[in-house]
PDB file of C-alpha atoms in Angstrom:
ATOM      1  CA  UNK C  45    -179.163  41.920   8.377  1.00  0.00           C
ATOM      2  CA  UNK C  46    -180.080  43.564  11.703  1.00  0.00           C
ATOM      3  CA  UNK C  47    -178.700  47.043  10.794  1.00  0.00           C
ATOM      4  CA  UNK C  48    -180.399  46.925   7.215  1.00  0.00           C
ATOM      5  CA  UNK C  49    -183.711  45.862   8.680  1.00  0.00           C
ATOM      6  CA  UNK C  50    -183.223  48.551  11.555  1.00  0.00           C
ATOM      7  CA  UNK C  51    -182.537  51.130   8.761  1.00  0.00           C
ATOM      8  CA  UNK C  52    -185.468  50.066   6.655  1.00  0.00           C
ATOM      9  CA  UNK C  53    -187.718  50.267   9.609  1.00  0.00           C
ATOM     10  CA  UNK C  54    -186.572  53.499  10.657  1.00  0.00           C
ATOM     11  CA  UNK C  55    -186.993  55.117   7.414  1.00  0.00           C
ATOM     12  CA  UNK C  56    -190.339  53.705   6.875  1.00  0.00           C
ATOM     13  CA  UNK C  57    -191.671  55.107  10.016  1.00  0.00           C
ATOM     14  CA  UNK C  58    -189.903  58.373   9.392  1.00  0.00           C
ATOM     15  CA  UNK C  59    -191.805  58.377   5.820  1.00  0.00           C
ATOM     16  CA  UNK C  60    -194.974  58.404   8.193  1.00  0.00           C
ATOM     17  CA  UNK C  61    -194.386  61.849   9.933  1.00  0.00           C
ATOM     18  CA  UNK C  62    -192.373  63.935   7.070  1.00  0.00           C
ATOM     19  CA  UNK C  63    -195.252  65.768   5.949  1.00  0.00           C
ATOM     20  CA  UNK C  64    -197.526  66.056   8.975  1.00  0.00           C
ATOM     21  CA  UNK C  65    -198.932  69.498   9.754  1.00  0.00           C
ATOM     22  CA  UNK C  66    -198.550  70.250  13.246  1.00  0.00           C
ATOM     23  CA  UNK C  67    -200.431  72.959  15.156  1.00  0.00           C
ATOM     24  CA  UNK C  68    -200.047  72.334  18.880  1.00  0.00           C
ATOM     25  CA  UNK C  69    -197.353  72.573  21.284  1.00  0.00           C
ATOM     26  CA  UNK C  70    -194.181  71.221  20.127  1.00  0.00           C
ATOM     27  CA  UNK C  71    -193.359  69.790  23.507  1.00  0.00           C
ATOM     28  CA  UNK C  72    -193.571  66.081  24.187  1.00  0.00           C
ATOM     29  CA  UNK C  73    -194.249  65.466  28.047  1.00  0.00           C
ATOM     30  CA  UNK C  74    -192.039  62.331  27.999  1.00  0.00           C
ATOM     31  CA  UNK C  75    -188.533  61.192  28.109  1.00  0.00           C
ATOM     32  CA  UNK C  76    -189.190  59.143  25.181  1.00  0.00           C
ATOM     33  CA  UNK C  77    -189.755  61.106  22.138  1.00  0.00           C
ATOM     34  CA  UNK C  78    -191.021  58.248  20.154  1.00  0.00           C
ATOM     35  CA  UNK C  79    -193.224  58.129  16.952  1.00  0.00           C
ATOM     36  CA  UNK C  80    -196.398  57.510  18.591  1.00  0.00           C
ATOM     37  CA  UNK C  81    -196.330  60.462  20.947  1.00  0.00           C
ATOM     38  CA  UNK C  82    -194.804  62.603  17.870  1.00  0.00           C
ATOM     39  CA  UNK C  83    -198.145  61.782  15.829  1.00  0.00           C
ATOM     40  CA  UNK C  84    -200.571  62.864  18.233  1.00  0.00           C
ATOM     41  CA  UNK C  85    -199.154  66.304  17.942  1.00  0.00           C
ATOM     42  CA  UNK C  86    -200.322  66.421  14.489  1.00  0.00           C
ATOM     43  CA  UNK C  87    -203.417  68.591  13.426  1.00  0.00           C
ATOM     44  CA  UNK C  88    -205.169  65.832  11.296  1.00  0.00           C
ATOM     45  CA  UNK C  89    -206.643  62.723  11.937  1.00  0.00           C
ATOM     46  CA  UNK C  90    -203.778  60.337  12.754  1.00  0.00           C
ATOM     47  CA  UNK C  91    -205.942  57.019  13.189  1.00  0.00           C
ATOM     48  CA  UNK C  92    -204.702  55.433  10.156  1.00  0.00           C
ATOM     49  CA  UNK C  93    -200.993  56.511  10.516  1.00  0.00           C
ATOM     50  CA  UNK C  94    -201.013  55.196  14.213  1.00  0.00           C
ATOM     51  CA  UNK C  95    -202.373  52.008  13.186  1.00  0.00           C
ATOM     52  CA  UNK C  96    -199.831  51.479  10.253  1.00  0.00           C
ATOM     53  CA  UNK C  97    -196.968  52.467  12.689  1.00  0.00           C
ATOM     54  CA  UNK C  98    -198.372  49.973  15.227  1.00  0.00           C
ATOM     55  CA  UNK C  99    -198.403  47.320  12.497  1.00  0.00           C
ATOM     56  CA  UNK C 100    -195.037  47.982  11.360  1.00  0.00           C
ATOM     57  CA  UNK C 101    -193.617  48.100  14.874  1.00  0.00           C
ATOM     58  CA  UNK C 102    -195.556  44.991  15.900  1.00  0.00           C
ATOM     59  CA  UNK C 103    -194.140  43.047  12.878  1.00  0.00           C
ATOM     60  CA  UNK C 104    -190.750  43.937  13.692  1.00  0.00           C
ATOM     61  CA  UNK C 105    -191.011  43.015  17.213  1.00  0.00           C
ATOM     62  CA  UNK C 106    -192.980  39.682  16.535  1.00  0.00           C
ATOM     63  CA  UNK C 107    -190.570  38.754  13.812  1.00  0.00           C
ATOM     64  CA  UNK C 108    -187.601  39.508  16.139  1.00  0.00           C
ATOM     65  CA  UNK C 109    -189.060  37.657  18.966  1.00  0.00           C
ATOM     66  CA  UNK C 110    -189.910  34.502  16.675  1.00  0.00           C
ATOM     67  CA  UNK C 111    -186.535  34.354  15.201  1.00  0.00           C
ATOM     68  CA  UNK C 112    -184.965  34.541  18.870  1.00  0.00           C
ATOM     69  CA  UNK C 113    -187.153  31.521  19.910  1.00  0.00           C
ATOM     70  CA  UNK C 114    -186.417  29.570  16.862  1.00  0.00           C
ATOM     71  CA  UNK C 115    -182.479  30.322  17.418  1.00  0.00           C
ATOM     72  CA  UNK C 116    -182.844  29.198  21.256  1.00  0.00           C
ATOM     73  CA  UNK C 117    -184.617  25.883  20.243  1.00  0.00           C
ATOM     74  CA  UNK C 118    -181.775  25.224  17.520  1.00  0.00           C
ATOM     75  CA  UNK C 119    -179.154  25.740  20.258  1.00  0.00           C
ATOM     76  CA  UNK C 120    -181.031  23.498  22.951  1.00  0.00           C
ATOM     77  CA  UNK C 121    -181.225  20.761  20.296  1.00  0.00           C
ATOM     78  CA  UNK C 122    -177.615  21.117  19.295  1.00  0.00           C
ATOM     79  CA  UNK C 123    -176.593  21.119  22.852  1.00  0.00           C
ATOM     80  CA  UNK C 124    -178.783  18.225  23.795  1.00  0.00           C
ATOM     81  CA  UNK C 125    -176.733  15.722  21.938  1.00  0.00           C
ATOM     82  CA  UNK C 126    -173.618  16.948  24.070  1.00  0.00           C
ATOM     83  CA  UNK C 127    -172.768  16.189  27.623  1.00  0.00           C
ATOM     84  CA  UNK C 128    -174.725  17.210  30.606  1.00  0.00           C
ATOM     85  CA  UNK C 129    -171.984  19.765  31.390  1.00  0.00           C
ATOM     86  CA  UNK C 130    -172.179  21.760  28.256  1.00  0.00           C
ATOM     87  CA  UNK C 131    -176.253  21.720  28.427  1.00  0.00           C
ATOM     88  CA  UNK C 132    -175.881  23.185  31.950  1.00  0.00           C
ATOM     89  CA  UNK C 133    -173.472  25.780  30.545  1.00  0.00           C
ATOM     90  CA  UNK C 134    -175.747  26.448  27.646  1.00  0.00           C
ATOM     91  CA  UNK C 135    -178.831  26.774  29.850  1.00  0.00           C
ATOM     92  CA  UNK C 136    -177.021  29.235  32.178  1.00  0.00           C
ATOM     93  CA  UNK C 137    -176.034  31.227  29.059  1.00  0.00           C
ATOM     94  CA  UNK C 138    -179.168  31.310  27.691  1.00  0.00           C
ATOM     95  CA  UNK C 139    -180.907  32.242  30.788  1.00  0.00           C
ATOM     96  CA  UNK C 140    -178.629  35.145  31.338  1.00  0.00           C
ATOM     97  CA  UNK C 141    -179.320  36.333  27.599  1.00  0.00           C
ATOM     98  CA  UNK C 142    -183.108  35.724  28.045  1.00  0.00           C
ATOM     99  CA  UNK C 143    -183.009  37.964  31.198  1.00  0.00           C
ATOM    100  CA  UNK C 144    -181.072  40.754  29.522  1.00  0.00           C
ATOM    101  CA  UNK C 145    -183.767  40.722  26.527  1.00  0.00           C
ATOM    102  CA  UNK C 146    -186.644  40.875  29.030  1.00  0.00           C
ATOM    103  CA  UNK C 147    -185.020  43.712  30.960  1.00  0.00           C
ATOM    104  CA  UNK C 148    -184.678  45.514  27.603  1.00  0.00           C
ATOM    105  CA  UNK C 149    -187.941  44.665  25.734  1.00  0.00           C
ATOM    106  CA  UNK C 150    -190.073  44.801  29.103  1.00  0.00           C
ATOM    107  CA  UNK C 151    -189.820  48.551  29.455  1.00  0.00           C
ATOM    108  CA  UNK C 152    -190.143  49.329  25.825  1.00  0.00           C
ATOM    109  CA  UNK C 153    -193.458  47.397  25.706  1.00  0.00           C
ATOM    110  CA  UNK C 154    -194.613  49.098  28.950  1.00  0.00           C
ATOM    111  CA  UNK C 155    -193.871  52.377  27.572  1.00  0.00           C
ATOM    112  CA  UNK C 156    -195.737  51.777  24.300  1.00  0.00           C
ATOM    113  CA  UNK C 157    -198.817  50.078  26.061  1.00  0.00           C
ATOM    114  CA  UNK C 158    -199.145  52.699  28.789  1.00  0.00           C
ATOM    115  CA  UNK C 159    -201.437  55.546  27.234  1.00  0.00           C
ATOM    116  CA  UNK C 160    -199.526  58.490  29.423  1.00  0.00           C
ATOM    117  CA  UNK C 161    -196.814  57.515  31.506  1.00  0.00           C
ATOM    118  CA  UNK C 162    -195.829  59.679  34.224  1.00  0.00           C
ATOM    119  CA  UNK C 163    -192.462  61.482  34.110  1.00  0.00           C
ATOM    120  CA  UNK C 164    -190.591  59.496  36.908  1.00  0.00           C
ATOM    121  CA  UNK C 165    -191.685  56.165  35.386  1.00  0.00           C
ATOM    122  CA  UNK C 166    -190.795  57.211  31.928  1.00  0.00           C
ATOM    123  CA  UNK C 167    -187.519  58.438  33.166  1.00  0.00           C
ATOM    124  CA  UNK C 168    -186.668  55.426  35.209  1.00  0.00           C
ATOM    125  CA  UNK C 169    -187.515  53.191  32.180  1.00  0.00           C
ATOM    126  CA  UNK C 170    -185.296  55.217  29.933  1.00  0.00           C
ATOM    127  CA  UNK C 171    -182.412  54.785  32.291  1.00  0.00           C
ATOM    128  CA  UNK C 172    -183.017  51.096  32.515  1.00  0.00           C
ATOM    129  CA  UNK C 173    -183.282  50.656  28.756  1.00  0.00           C
ATOM    130  CA  UNK C 174    -179.976  53.174  28.154  1.00  0.00           C
ATOM    131  CA  UNK C 175    -177.815  52.413  30.963  1.00  0.00           C
ATOM    132  CA  UNK C 176    -178.459  49.492  32.868  1.00  0.00           C
ATOM    133  CA  UNK C 177    -179.393  46.916  30.425  1.00  0.00           C
ATOM    134  CA  UNK C 178    -176.237  47.420  27.930  1.00  0.00           C
ATOM    135  CA  UNK C 179    -174.085  46.827  31.021  1.00  0.00           C
ATOM    136  CA  UNK C 180    -175.589  43.553  32.017  1.00  0.00           C
ATOM    137  CA  UNK C 181    -174.477  41.301  29.299  1.00  0.00           C
ATOM    138  CA  UNK C 182    -170.814  42.329  29.694  1.00  0.00           C
ATOM    139  CA  UNK C 183    -171.082  42.069  33.657  1.00  0.00           C
ATOM    140  CA  UNK C 184    -172.859  38.695  33.429  1.00  0.00           C
ATOM    141  CA  UNK C 185    -170.143  37.290  30.999  1.00  0.00           C
ATOM    142  CA  UNK C 186    -167.337  39.035  32.929  1.00  0.00           C
ATOM    143  CA  UNK C 187    -168.552  37.274  36.242  1.00  0.00           C
ATOM    144  CA  UNK C 188    -168.923  33.932  34.751  1.00  0.00           C
ATOM    145  CA  UNK C 189    -165.346  34.020  33.507  1.00  0.00           C
ATOM    146  CA  UNK C 190    -163.172  31.472  35.700  1.00  0.00           C
ATOM    147  CA  UNK C 191    -160.261  33.694  35.724  1.00  0.00           C
ATOM    148  CA  UNK C 192    -162.437  36.850  36.787  1.00  0.00           C
ATOM    149  CA  UNK C 193    -164.186  34.597  39.571  1.00  0.00           C
ATOM    150  CA  UNK C 194    -160.672  33.778  40.969  1.00  0.00           C
ATOM    151  CA  UNK C 195    -159.552  37.356  40.946  1.00  0.00           C
ATOM    152  CA  UNK C 196    -162.779  38.244  42.819  1.00  0.00           C
ATOM    153  CA  UNK C 197    -162.282  35.539  45.241  1.00  0.00           C
ATOM    154  CA  UNK C 198    -158.570  36.791  45.829  1.00  0.00           C
ATOM    155  CA  UNK C 199    -159.881  40.459  46.069  1.00  0.00           C
ATOM    156  CA  UNK C 200    -162.583  39.707  48.569  1.00  0.00           C
ATOM    157  CA  UNK C 201    -160.250  37.570  50.815  1.00  0.00           C
ATOM    158  CA  UNK C 202    -157.726  40.423  50.858  1.00  0.00           C
ATOM    159  CA  UNK C 203    -160.348  42.982  51.599  1.00  0.00           C
ATOM    160  CA  UNK C 204    -161.836  40.974  54.481  1.00  0.00           C
ATOM    161  CA  UNK C 205    -158.167  40.190  55.862  1.00  0.00           C
ATOM    162  CA  UNK C 206    -157.711  43.915  56.246  1.00  0.00           C
ATOM    163  CA  UNK C 207    -160.948  44.782  57.384  1.00  0.00           C
ATOM    164  CA  UNK C 208    -160.198  42.287  60.308  1.00  0.00           C
ATOM    165  CA  UNK C 209    -156.963  43.806  61.089  1.00  0.00           C
ATOM    166  CA  UNK C 210    -158.548  47.215  61.610  1.00  0.00           C
TER     167      UNK C 210
END
């Protein structure tokens, strides 16, 4: 479902810009080469088009956020009936997931809401979105694995014992 909705969203946004006339520089001073910045380069009045793109993106974002909140509520109500240990584990998992979601969507929202971000901020946010956030989920779940915790304790003890002998 997510792939289909993403494809429909992308194609609908592409339909907005396919036949735009461009008369200015074809250079976007931003690491994010995204649709709102692309539309601003057109030679025509793009207010309606920018409004439609904002509505389209807003509906996708609000719907995604709403479905995520509803799923969290269902998970919490399901776990609430279980033992206290499973509730704390679920809350731990949900908090890790929520932090990754915030770290991903936060910079995206910042880039869309900020009128003209400077290049260093723009580049930093792009790196955060494309490199750091995808690494967080596997890292969080790996570090929460019992076998991994035991292996890391052994490794740290070995490193500390070698450091003491040197």
